[in-house]
PDB file of C-alpha atoms in Angstrom:
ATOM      1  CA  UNK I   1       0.000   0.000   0.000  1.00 62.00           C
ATOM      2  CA  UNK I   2       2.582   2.702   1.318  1.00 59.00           C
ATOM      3  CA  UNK I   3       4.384   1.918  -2.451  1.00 68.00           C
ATOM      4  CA  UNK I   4       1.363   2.052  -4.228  1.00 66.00           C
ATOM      5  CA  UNK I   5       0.628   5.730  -2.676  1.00 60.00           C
ATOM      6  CA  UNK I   6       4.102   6.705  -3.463  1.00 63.00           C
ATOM      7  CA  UNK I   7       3.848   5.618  -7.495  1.00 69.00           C
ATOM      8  CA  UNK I   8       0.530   7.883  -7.632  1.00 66.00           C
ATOM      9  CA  UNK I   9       2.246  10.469  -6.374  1.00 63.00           C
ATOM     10  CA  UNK I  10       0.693  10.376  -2.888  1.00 64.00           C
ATOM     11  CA  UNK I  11       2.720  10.971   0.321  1.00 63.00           C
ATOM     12  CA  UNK I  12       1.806   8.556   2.507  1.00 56.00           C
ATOM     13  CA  UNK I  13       3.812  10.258   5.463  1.00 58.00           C
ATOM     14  CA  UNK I  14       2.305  13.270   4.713  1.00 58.00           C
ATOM     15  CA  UNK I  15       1.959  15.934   8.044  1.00 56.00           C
ATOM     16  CA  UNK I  16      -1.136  15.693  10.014  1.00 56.00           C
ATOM     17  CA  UNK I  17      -3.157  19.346   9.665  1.00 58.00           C
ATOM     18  CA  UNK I  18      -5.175  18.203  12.580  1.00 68.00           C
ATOM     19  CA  UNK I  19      -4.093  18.406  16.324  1.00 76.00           C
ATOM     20  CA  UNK I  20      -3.781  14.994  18.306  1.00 84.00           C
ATOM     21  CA  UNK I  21      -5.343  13.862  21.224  1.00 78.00           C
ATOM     22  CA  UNK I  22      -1.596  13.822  22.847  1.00 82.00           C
ATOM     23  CA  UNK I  23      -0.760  17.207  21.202  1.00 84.00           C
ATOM     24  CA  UNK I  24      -3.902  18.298  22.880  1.00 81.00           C
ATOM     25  CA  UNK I  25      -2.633  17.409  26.481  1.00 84.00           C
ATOM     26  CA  UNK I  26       0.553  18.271  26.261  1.00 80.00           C
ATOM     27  CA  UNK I  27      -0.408  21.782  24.943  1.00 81.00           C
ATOM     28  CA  UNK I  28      -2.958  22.207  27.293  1.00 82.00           C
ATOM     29  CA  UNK I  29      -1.327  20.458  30.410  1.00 87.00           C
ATOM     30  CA  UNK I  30      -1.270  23.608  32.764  1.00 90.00           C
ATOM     31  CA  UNK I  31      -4.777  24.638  32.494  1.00 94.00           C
ATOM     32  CA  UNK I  32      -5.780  20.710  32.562  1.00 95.00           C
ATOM     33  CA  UNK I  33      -7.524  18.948  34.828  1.00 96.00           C
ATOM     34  CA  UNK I  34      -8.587  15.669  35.283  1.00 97.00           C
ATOM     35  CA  UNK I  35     -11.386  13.438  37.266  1.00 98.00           C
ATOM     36  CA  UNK I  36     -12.890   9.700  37.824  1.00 98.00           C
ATOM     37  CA  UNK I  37     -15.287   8.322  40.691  1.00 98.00           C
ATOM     38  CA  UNK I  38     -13.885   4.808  41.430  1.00 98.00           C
ATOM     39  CA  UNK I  39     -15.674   2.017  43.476  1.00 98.00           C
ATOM     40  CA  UNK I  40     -14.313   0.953  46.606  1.00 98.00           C
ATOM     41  CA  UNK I  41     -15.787  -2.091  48.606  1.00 98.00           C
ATOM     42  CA  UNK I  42     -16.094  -1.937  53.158  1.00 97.00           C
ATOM     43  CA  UNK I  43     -16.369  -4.618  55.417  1.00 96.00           C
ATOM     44  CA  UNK I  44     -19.808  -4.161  55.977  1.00 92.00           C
ATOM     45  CA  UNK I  45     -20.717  -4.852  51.729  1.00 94.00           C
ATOM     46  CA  UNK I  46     -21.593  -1.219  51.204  1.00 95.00           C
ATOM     47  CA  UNK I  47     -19.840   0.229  48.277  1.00 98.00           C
ATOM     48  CA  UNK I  48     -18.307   3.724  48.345  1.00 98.00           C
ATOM     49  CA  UNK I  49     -17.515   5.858  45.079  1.00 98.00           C
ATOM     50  CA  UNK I  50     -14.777   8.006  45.152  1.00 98.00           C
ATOM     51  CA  UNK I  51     -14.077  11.678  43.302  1.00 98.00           C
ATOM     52  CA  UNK I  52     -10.539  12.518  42.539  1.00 98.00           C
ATOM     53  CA  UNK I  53      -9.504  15.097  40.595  1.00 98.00           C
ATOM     54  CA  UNK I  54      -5.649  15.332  39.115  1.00 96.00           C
ATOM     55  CA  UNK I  55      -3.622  18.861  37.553  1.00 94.00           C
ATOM     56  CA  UNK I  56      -1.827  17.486  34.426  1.00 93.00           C
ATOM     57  CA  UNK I  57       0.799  19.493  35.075  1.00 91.00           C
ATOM     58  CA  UNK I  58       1.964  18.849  38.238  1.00 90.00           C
ATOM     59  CA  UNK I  59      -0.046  15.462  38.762  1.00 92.00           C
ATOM     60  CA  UNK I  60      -0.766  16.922  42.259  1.00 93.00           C
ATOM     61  CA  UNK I  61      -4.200  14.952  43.366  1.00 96.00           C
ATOM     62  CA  UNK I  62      -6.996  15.950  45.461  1.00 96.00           C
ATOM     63  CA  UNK I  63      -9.935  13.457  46.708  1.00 98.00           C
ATOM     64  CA  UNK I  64     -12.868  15.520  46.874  1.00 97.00           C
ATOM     65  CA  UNK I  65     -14.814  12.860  48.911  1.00 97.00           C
ATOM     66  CA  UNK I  66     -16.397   9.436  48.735  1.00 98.00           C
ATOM     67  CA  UNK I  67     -20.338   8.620  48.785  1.00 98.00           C
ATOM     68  CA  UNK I  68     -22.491   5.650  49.076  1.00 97.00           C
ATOM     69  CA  UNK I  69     -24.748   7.554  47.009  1.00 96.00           C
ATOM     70  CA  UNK I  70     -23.841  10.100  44.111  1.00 94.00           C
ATOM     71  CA  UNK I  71     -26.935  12.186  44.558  1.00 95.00           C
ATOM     72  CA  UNK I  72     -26.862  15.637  42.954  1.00 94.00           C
ATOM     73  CA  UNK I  73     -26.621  17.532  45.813  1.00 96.00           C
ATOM     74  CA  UNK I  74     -23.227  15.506  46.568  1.00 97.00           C
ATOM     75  CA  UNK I  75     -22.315  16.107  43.299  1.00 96.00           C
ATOM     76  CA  UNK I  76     -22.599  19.383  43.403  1.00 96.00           C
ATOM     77  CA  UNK I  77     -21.049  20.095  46.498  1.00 97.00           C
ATOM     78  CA  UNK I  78     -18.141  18.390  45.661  1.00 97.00           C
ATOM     79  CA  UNK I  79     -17.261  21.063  42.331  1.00 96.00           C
ATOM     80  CA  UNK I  80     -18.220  23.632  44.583  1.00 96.00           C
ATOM     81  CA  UNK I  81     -15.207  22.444  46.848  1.00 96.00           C
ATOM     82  CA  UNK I  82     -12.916  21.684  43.450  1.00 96.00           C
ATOM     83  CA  UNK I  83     -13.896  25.509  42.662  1.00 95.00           C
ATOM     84  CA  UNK I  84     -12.979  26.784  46.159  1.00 94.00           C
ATOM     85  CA  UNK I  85     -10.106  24.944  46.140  1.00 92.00           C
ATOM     86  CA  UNK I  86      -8.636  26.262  43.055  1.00 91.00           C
ATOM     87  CA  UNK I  87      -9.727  29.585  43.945  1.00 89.00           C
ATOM     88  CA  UNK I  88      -7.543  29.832  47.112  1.00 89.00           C
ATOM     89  CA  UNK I  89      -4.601  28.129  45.144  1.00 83.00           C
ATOM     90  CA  UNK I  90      -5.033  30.561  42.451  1.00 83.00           C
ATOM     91  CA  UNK I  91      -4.883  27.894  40.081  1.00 77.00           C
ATOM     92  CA  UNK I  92      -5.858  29.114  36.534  1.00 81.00           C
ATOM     93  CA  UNK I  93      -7.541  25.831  35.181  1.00 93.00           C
ATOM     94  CA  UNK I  94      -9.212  26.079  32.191  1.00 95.00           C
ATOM     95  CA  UNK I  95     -10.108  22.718  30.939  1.00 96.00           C
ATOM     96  CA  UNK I  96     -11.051  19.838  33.171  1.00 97.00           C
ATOM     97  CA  UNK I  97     -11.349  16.243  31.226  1.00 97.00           C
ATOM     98  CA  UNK I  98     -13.649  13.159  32.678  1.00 97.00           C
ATOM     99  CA  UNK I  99     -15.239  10.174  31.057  1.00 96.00           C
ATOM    100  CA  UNK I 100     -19.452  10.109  30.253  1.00 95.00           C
ATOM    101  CA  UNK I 101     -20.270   8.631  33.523  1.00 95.00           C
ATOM    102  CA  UNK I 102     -23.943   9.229  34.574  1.00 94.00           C
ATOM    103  CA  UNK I 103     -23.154  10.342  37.848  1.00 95.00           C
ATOM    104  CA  UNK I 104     -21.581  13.373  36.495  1.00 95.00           C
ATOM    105  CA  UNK I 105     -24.744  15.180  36.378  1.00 92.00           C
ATOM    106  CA  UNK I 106     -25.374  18.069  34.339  1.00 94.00           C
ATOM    107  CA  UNK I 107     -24.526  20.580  37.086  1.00 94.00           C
ATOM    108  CA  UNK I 108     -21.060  19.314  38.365  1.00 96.00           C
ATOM    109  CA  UNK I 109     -20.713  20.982  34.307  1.00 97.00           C
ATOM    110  CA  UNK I 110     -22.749  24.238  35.384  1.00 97.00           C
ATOM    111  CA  UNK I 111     -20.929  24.504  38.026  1.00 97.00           C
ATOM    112  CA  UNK I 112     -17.221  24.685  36.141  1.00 97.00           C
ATOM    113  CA  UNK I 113     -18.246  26.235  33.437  1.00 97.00           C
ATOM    114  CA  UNK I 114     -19.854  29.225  35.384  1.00 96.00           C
ATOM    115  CA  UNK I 115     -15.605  30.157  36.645  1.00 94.00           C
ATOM    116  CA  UNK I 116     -14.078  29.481  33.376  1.00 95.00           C
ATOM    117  CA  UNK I 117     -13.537  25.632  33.252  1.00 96.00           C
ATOM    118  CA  UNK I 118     -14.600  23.881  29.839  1.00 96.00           C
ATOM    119  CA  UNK I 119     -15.666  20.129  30.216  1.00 97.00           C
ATOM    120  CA  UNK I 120     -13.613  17.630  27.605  1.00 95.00           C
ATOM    121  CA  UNK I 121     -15.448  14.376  27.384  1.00 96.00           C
ATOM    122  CA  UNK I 122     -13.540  11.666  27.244  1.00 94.00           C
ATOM    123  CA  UNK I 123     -14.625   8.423  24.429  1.00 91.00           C
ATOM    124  CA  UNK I 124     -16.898   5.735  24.835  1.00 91.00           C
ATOM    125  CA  UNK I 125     -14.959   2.938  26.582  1.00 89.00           C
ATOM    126  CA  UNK I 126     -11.622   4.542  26.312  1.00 91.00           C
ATOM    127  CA  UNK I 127     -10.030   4.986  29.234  1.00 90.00           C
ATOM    128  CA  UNK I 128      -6.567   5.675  27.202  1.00 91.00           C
ATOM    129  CA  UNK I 129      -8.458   9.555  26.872  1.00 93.00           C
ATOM    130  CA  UNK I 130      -8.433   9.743  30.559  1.00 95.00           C
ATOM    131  CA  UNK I 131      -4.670   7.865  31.412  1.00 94.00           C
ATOM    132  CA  UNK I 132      -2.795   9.830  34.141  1.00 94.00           C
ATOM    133  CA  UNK I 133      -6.486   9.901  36.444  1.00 97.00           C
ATOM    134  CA  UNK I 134      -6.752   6.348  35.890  1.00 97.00           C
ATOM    135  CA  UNK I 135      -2.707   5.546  36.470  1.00 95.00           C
ATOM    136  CA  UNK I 136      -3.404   7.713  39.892  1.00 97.00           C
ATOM    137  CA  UNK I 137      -6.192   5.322  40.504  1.00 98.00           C
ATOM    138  CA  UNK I 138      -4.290   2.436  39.909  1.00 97.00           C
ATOM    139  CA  UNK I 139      -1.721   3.372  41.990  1.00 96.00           C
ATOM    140  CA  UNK I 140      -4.141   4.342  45.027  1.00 98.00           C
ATOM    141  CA  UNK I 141      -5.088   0.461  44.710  1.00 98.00           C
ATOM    142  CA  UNK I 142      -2.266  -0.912  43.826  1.00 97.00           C
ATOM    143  CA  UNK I 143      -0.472   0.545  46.977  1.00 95.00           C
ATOM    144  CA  UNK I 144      -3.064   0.932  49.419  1.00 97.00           C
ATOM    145  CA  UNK I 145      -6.515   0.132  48.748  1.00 98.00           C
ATOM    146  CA  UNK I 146      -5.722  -3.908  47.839  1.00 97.00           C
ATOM    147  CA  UNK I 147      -3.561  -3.482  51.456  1.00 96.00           C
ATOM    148  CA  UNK I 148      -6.345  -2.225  53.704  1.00 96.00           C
ATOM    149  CA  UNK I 149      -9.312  -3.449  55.031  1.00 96.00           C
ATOM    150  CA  UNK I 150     -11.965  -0.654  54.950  1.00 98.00           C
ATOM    151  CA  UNK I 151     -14.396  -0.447  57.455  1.00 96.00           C
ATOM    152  CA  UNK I 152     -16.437   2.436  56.493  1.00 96.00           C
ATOM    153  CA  UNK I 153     -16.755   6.072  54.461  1.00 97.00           C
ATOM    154  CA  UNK I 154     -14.632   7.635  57.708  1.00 97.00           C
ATOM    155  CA  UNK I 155     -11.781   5.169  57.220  1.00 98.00           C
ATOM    156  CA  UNK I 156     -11.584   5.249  53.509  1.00 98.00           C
ATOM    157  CA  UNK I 157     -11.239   8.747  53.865  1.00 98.00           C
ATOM    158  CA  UNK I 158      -8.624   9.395  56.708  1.00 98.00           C
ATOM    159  CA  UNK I 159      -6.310   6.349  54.601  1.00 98.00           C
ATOM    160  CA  UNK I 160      -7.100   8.401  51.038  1.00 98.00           C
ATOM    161  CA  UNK I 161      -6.140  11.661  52.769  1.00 97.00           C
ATOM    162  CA  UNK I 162      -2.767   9.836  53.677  1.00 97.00           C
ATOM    163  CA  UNK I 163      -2.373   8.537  50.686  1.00 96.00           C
ATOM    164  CA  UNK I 164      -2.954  11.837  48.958  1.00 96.00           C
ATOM    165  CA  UNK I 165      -0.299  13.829  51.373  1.00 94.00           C
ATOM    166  CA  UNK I 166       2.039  10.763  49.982  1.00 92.00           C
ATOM    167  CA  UNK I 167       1.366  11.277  46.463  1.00 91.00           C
ATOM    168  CA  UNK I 168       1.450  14.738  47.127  1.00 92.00           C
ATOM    169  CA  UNK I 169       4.722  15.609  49.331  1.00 92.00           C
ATOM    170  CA  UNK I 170       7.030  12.154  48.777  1.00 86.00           C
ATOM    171  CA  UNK I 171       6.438  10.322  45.821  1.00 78.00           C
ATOM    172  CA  UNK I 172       8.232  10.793  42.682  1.00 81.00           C
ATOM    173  CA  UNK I 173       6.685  10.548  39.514  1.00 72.00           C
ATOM    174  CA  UNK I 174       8.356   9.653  35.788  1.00 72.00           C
ATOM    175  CA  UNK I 175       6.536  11.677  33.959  1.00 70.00           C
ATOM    176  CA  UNK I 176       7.400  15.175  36.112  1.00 74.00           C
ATOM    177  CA  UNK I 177      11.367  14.071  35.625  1.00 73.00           C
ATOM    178  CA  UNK I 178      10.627  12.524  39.274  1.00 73.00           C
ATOM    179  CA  UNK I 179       9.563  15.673  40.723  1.00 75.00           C
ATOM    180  CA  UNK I 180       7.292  15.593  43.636  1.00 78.00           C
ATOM    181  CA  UNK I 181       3.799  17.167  42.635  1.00 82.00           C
ATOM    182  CA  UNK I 182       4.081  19.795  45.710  1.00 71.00           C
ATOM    183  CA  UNK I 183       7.190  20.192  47.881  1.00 52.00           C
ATOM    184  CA  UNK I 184       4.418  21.335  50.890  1.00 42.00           C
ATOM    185  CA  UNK I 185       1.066  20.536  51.263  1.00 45.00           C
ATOM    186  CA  UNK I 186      -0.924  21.353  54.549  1.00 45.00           C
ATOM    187  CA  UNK I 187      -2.503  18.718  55.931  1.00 43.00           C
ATOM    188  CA  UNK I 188      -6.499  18.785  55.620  1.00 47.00           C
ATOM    189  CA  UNK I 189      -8.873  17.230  58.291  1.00 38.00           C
ATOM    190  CA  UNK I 190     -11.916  15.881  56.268  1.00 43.00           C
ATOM    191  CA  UNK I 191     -15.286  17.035  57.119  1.00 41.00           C
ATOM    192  CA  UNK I 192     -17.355  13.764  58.112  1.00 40.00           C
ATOM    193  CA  UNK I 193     -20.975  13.334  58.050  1.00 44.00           C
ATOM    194  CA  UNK I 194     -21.983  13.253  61.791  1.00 39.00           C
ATOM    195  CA  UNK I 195     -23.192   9.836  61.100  1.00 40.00           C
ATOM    196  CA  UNK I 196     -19.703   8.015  60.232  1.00 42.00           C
ATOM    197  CA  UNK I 197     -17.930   6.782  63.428  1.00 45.00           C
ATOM    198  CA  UNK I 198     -14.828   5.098  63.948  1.00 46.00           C
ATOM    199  CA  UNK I 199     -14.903   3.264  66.980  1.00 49.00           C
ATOM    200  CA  UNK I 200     -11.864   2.024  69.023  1.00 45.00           C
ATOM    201  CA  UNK I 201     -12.706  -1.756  67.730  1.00 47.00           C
ATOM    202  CA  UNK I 202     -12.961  -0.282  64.442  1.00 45.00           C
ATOM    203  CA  UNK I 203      -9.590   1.743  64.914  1.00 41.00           C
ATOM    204  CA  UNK I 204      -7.419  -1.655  66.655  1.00 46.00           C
ATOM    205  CA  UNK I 205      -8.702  -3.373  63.286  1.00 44.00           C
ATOM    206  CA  UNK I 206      -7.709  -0.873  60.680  1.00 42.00           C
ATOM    207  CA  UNK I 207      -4.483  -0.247  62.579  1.00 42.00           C
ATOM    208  CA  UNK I 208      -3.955  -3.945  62.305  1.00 42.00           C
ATOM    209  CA  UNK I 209      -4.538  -4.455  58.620  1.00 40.00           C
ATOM    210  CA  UNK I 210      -2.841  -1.011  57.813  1.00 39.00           C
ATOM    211  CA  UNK I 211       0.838  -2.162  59.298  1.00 36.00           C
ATOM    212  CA  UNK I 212       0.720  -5.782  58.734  1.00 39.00           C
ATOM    213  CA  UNK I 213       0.872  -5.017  54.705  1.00 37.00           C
ATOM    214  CA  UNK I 214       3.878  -4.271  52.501  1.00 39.00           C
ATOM    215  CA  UNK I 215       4.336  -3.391  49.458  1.00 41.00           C
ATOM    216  CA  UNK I 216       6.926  -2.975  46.419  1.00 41.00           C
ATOM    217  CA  UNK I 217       9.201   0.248  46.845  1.00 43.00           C
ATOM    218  CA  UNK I 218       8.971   3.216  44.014  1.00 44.00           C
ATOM    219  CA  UNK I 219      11.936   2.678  41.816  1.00 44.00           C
ATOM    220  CA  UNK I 220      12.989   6.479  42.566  1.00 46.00           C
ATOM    221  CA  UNK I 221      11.886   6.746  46.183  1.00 55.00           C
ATOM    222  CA  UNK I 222      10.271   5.292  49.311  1.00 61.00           C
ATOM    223  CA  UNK I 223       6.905   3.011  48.796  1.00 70.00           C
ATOM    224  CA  UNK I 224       3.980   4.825  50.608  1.00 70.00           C
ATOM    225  CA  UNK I 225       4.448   1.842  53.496  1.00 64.00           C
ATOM    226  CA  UNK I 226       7.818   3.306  53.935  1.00 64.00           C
ATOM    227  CA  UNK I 227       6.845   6.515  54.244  1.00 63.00           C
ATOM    228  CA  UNK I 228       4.059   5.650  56.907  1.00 63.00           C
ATOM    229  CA  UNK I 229       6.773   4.113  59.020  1.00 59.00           C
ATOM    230  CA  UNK I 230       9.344   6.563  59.053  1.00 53.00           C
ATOM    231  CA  UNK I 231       6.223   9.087  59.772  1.00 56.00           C
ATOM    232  CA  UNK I 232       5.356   7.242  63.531  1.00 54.00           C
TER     233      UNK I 232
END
């Protein structure tokens, strides 16, 4: 075929006019953001879904909460929070990309677009659009959800909020040229429903499962075990 092109007179290496889907991120990378809910099973059978949201740029994460249920008034709280947050780090996102998930309801959009921040939809089935939120994710699970027994939405969220001051402040990353996202992040106590407790039994247990684990060590730094050791 490519010598058949090249007798008609056709270049079949010719330069693409149109911009790429890579082009698009890298060009874009310090006004991106990025987003996923992922599904994380308790003790009790209730599932949770988390919201994460990742800056291209800097890959620094922030968990923006986890739910039983993704109603729309959670929903909307939670850009509320992502818009707040940006505000006060005087971050100048423009663009914030997430896949067609159905409980990204048509105000979490609202909500963005009214300061500025365009929605890019990701494809049908491809998380490949979506790759450094769903590398973060696989990390998070890789390193400490598959390690730790969770007991219920107060639990998952004092371990993520560990795990994001990790990813945050310690751990290296490849495609940064093993920068750290942030070399200081303060340390943010979430805000718990009244309802979630985490009682001493509960506490022993998750203290328990939390130290008896190990896992592989980053190849440029300490493995987020590591770093929870040296921490005590």
């Amino acid at each position: 075929m490519w010598q058949t092109l090249k007798n008609t007179g056709i270049d079949p290496a010719s330069d693409r006019t149109s911009t790429t889907w890579a082009d698009f991120l890298r060009s874009r990378a310090k006004a991106l953001l990025a987003c996923d809910f992922f599904k994380v099973p308790t003790l009790s059978g209730t599932h949770l879904y988390v919201l994460a949201v990742i800056k291209h740029s800097s890959r620094r994460i922030r968990v923006l909460g986890a739910t039983a249920h993704s109603t729309a008034a959670w929903v909307a709280q939670a850009s509320k929070n992502l818009v707040m947050d940006l505000h006060d780090a005087g971050n100048s996102a423009r663009f914030l990309n997430r896949d067609r998930d159905r409980k990204f309801l048509t105000l979490f959009d609202v909500i963005l677009a009214d300061v500025g921040i365009q929605i890019v939809l990701s494809g049908v089935r491809i998380p490949q659009m979506n790759s450094i939120m769903e590398r973060w994710i696989q990390s998070c699970r890789h390193e400490l959800l598959d390690h730790t027994l969770i007991w219920n939405q107060r639990h998952l969220l004092h371990a993520l909020r560990e795990y994001e001051q990790f990813h945050n402040t310690h751990r290296p990353h490849h495609g940064i040229a093993n920068a750290r996202p942030c070399t200081r992040c303060h340390h943010r106590v979430p805000i718990m429903p009244r309802s979630a407790t985490l009682t001493s039994a509960d506490y022993n247990g998750w203290a328990a499962s939390s130290t008896n684990t190990t896992t592989q060590s980053d190849q440029h730094g300490c493995s987020f075990r590591q770093a929870q050791r040296c921490s005590r």
